[in-house]
Tab-separated table of C-alpha atoms and ligand atoms in Angstrom:
chain	number	residue	atom	x	y	z
A	1	MET	CA	-70.433	-45.650	72.156
A	2	LEU	CA	-70.707	-43.301	69.216
A	3	CYS	CA	-68.292	-40.635	68.039
A	4	ASN	CA	-69.794	-37.220	68.766
A	5	TYR	CA	-68.591	-35.845	65.437
A	6	CYS	CA	-69.317	-38.500	62.799
A	7	GLU	CA	-71.797	-40.530	64.929
A	8	LYS	CA	-70.179	-43.864	64.045
A	9	SER	CA	-69.065	-46.402	66.644
A	10	VAL	CA	-65.771	-45.586	68.317
A	11	LEU	CA	-65.187	-49.173	69.429
A	12	GLY	CA	-61.899	-50.529	68.104
A	13	ALA	CA	-61.023	-47.209	66.476
A	14	SER	CA	-58.752	-45.571	69.064
A	15	PRO	CA	-61.473	-43.485	70.730
A	16	ILE	CA	-60.656	-40.490	72.874
A	17	THR	CA	-62.823	-38.599	75.352
A	18	VAL	CA	-63.141	-34.920	74.573
A	19	PRO	CA	-63.832	-32.807	77.686
A	20	GLY	CA	-67.362	-31.432	77.543
A	21	ILE	CA	-68.096	-33.395	74.360
A	22	GLY	CA	-67.694	-37.102	75.090
A	23	PRO	CA	-66.300	-40.027	73.099
A	24	ALA	CA	-64.905	-39.323	69.655
A	25	HIS	CA	-62.431	-40.653	67.109
A	26	ASP	CA	-59.029	-39.056	67.463
A	27	VAL	CA	-59.027	-38.200	63.756
A	28	CYS	CA	-62.515	-36.611	63.934
A	29	TYR	CA	-61.411	-34.501	66.887
A	30	ARG	CA	-58.304	-33.271	65.065
A	31	THR	CA	-60.275	-32.539	61.896
A	32	ARG	CA	-62.760	-30.558	63.953
A	33	LEU	CA	-60.009	-28.519	65.610
A	34	THR	CA	-58.557	-27.637	62.236
A	35	SER	CA	-61.900	-26.732	60.664
A	36	GLU	CA	-62.757	-24.526	63.656
A	37	ARG	CA	-59.207	-23.133	63.741
A	38	ILE	CA	-58.586	-23.995	67.363
A	39	PHE	CA	-54.995	-24.365	68.512
A	40	ASN	CA	-54.118	-25.433	72.077
A	41	GLY	CA	-57.541	-24.306	73.249
A	42	LEU	CA	-57.278	-20.946	71.491
A	43	ASN	CA	-60.043	-20.284	68.981
A	44	ILE	CA	-58.136	-18.343	66.349
A	45	ALA	CA	-61.295	-17.564	64.378
A	46	SER	CA	-62.677	-15.661	67.368
A	47	LEU	CA	-59.702	-13.292	67.661
A	48	SER	CA	-60.059	-9.653	66.672
A	49	ASP	CA	-58.010	-8.425	63.716
A	50	VAL	CA	-55.571	-6.728	66.089
A	51	ASP	CA	-55.082	-9.847	68.180
A	52	LEU	CA	-54.733	-12.002	65.085
A	53	ASN	CA	-52.020	-9.728	63.683
A	54	GLU	CA	-50.241	-9.825	67.023
A	55	LEU	CA	-50.410	-13.608	67.111
A	56	SER	CA	-49.158	-13.767	63.538
A	57	ASP	CA	-46.207	-11.527	64.424
A	58	LEU	CA	-45.412	-13.589	67.498
A	59	VAL	CA	-45.420	-16.803	65.467
A	60	LEU	CA	-43.102	-15.236	62.880
A	61	MET	CA	-40.766	-13.923	65.570
A	62	GLU	CA	-40.645	-17.324	67.234
A	63	LYS	CA	-39.940	-19.069	63.926
A	64	ASN	CA	-37.197	-16.581	63.086
A	65	SER	CA	-35.770	-16.957	66.559
A	66	ARG	CA	-35.649	-20.728	66.279
A	67	ALA	CA	-34.191	-20.683	62.787
A	68	HIS	CA	-31.605	-18.192	63.981
A	69	SER	CA	-30.627	-20.162	67.086
A	70	LEU	CA	-30.262	-23.241	64.902
A	71	HIS	CA	-27.734	-21.509	62.662
A	72	ALA	CA	-26.058	-19.617	65.494
A	73	SER	CA	-25.757	-22.509	67.906
A	74	ASN	CA	-21.960	-22.449	67.592
A	75	ASP	CA	-21.751	-18.752	68.345
A	76	GLU	CA	-22.927	-18.264	71.913
A	77	PHE	CA	-21.721	-14.678	72.167
A	78	GLU	CA	-23.697	-13.242	69.294
A	79	ILE	CA	-26.041	-10.490	70.394
A	80	GLU	CA	-29.291	-10.078	68.532
A	81	LEU	CA	-30.280	-6.493	67.791
A	82	PHE	CA	-33.784	-5.404	66.997
B	1	ZN	ZN1	-65.740	-39.991	64.267
C-alpha cells in the first residue's frame, strides 16, 4: 500500500485510512490539513472574508472565556458583562 500524499509505502509507518482518499501516513495527512488550512473538516481557506472574521472573533472570544474562567475559577458568583 502506498501513501496517497507522498506515494511511499505506508507499511510499518503507522498508516491511517483517510475517508475518500485511502491509505496515508498520519504525518502526511496532518501536513496536508495544515497546508490546506482545514480544521475539523472546515476548510478555512474557502470561507468568505465575513465568515473568516466571524470565526476569528469566535476563537478570540472562546480563548478569552477560557482564560477568564481559569483565573475566576474560585469566584463562582462573578457575572461577566459585555
Ligand atoms: Zn506519506
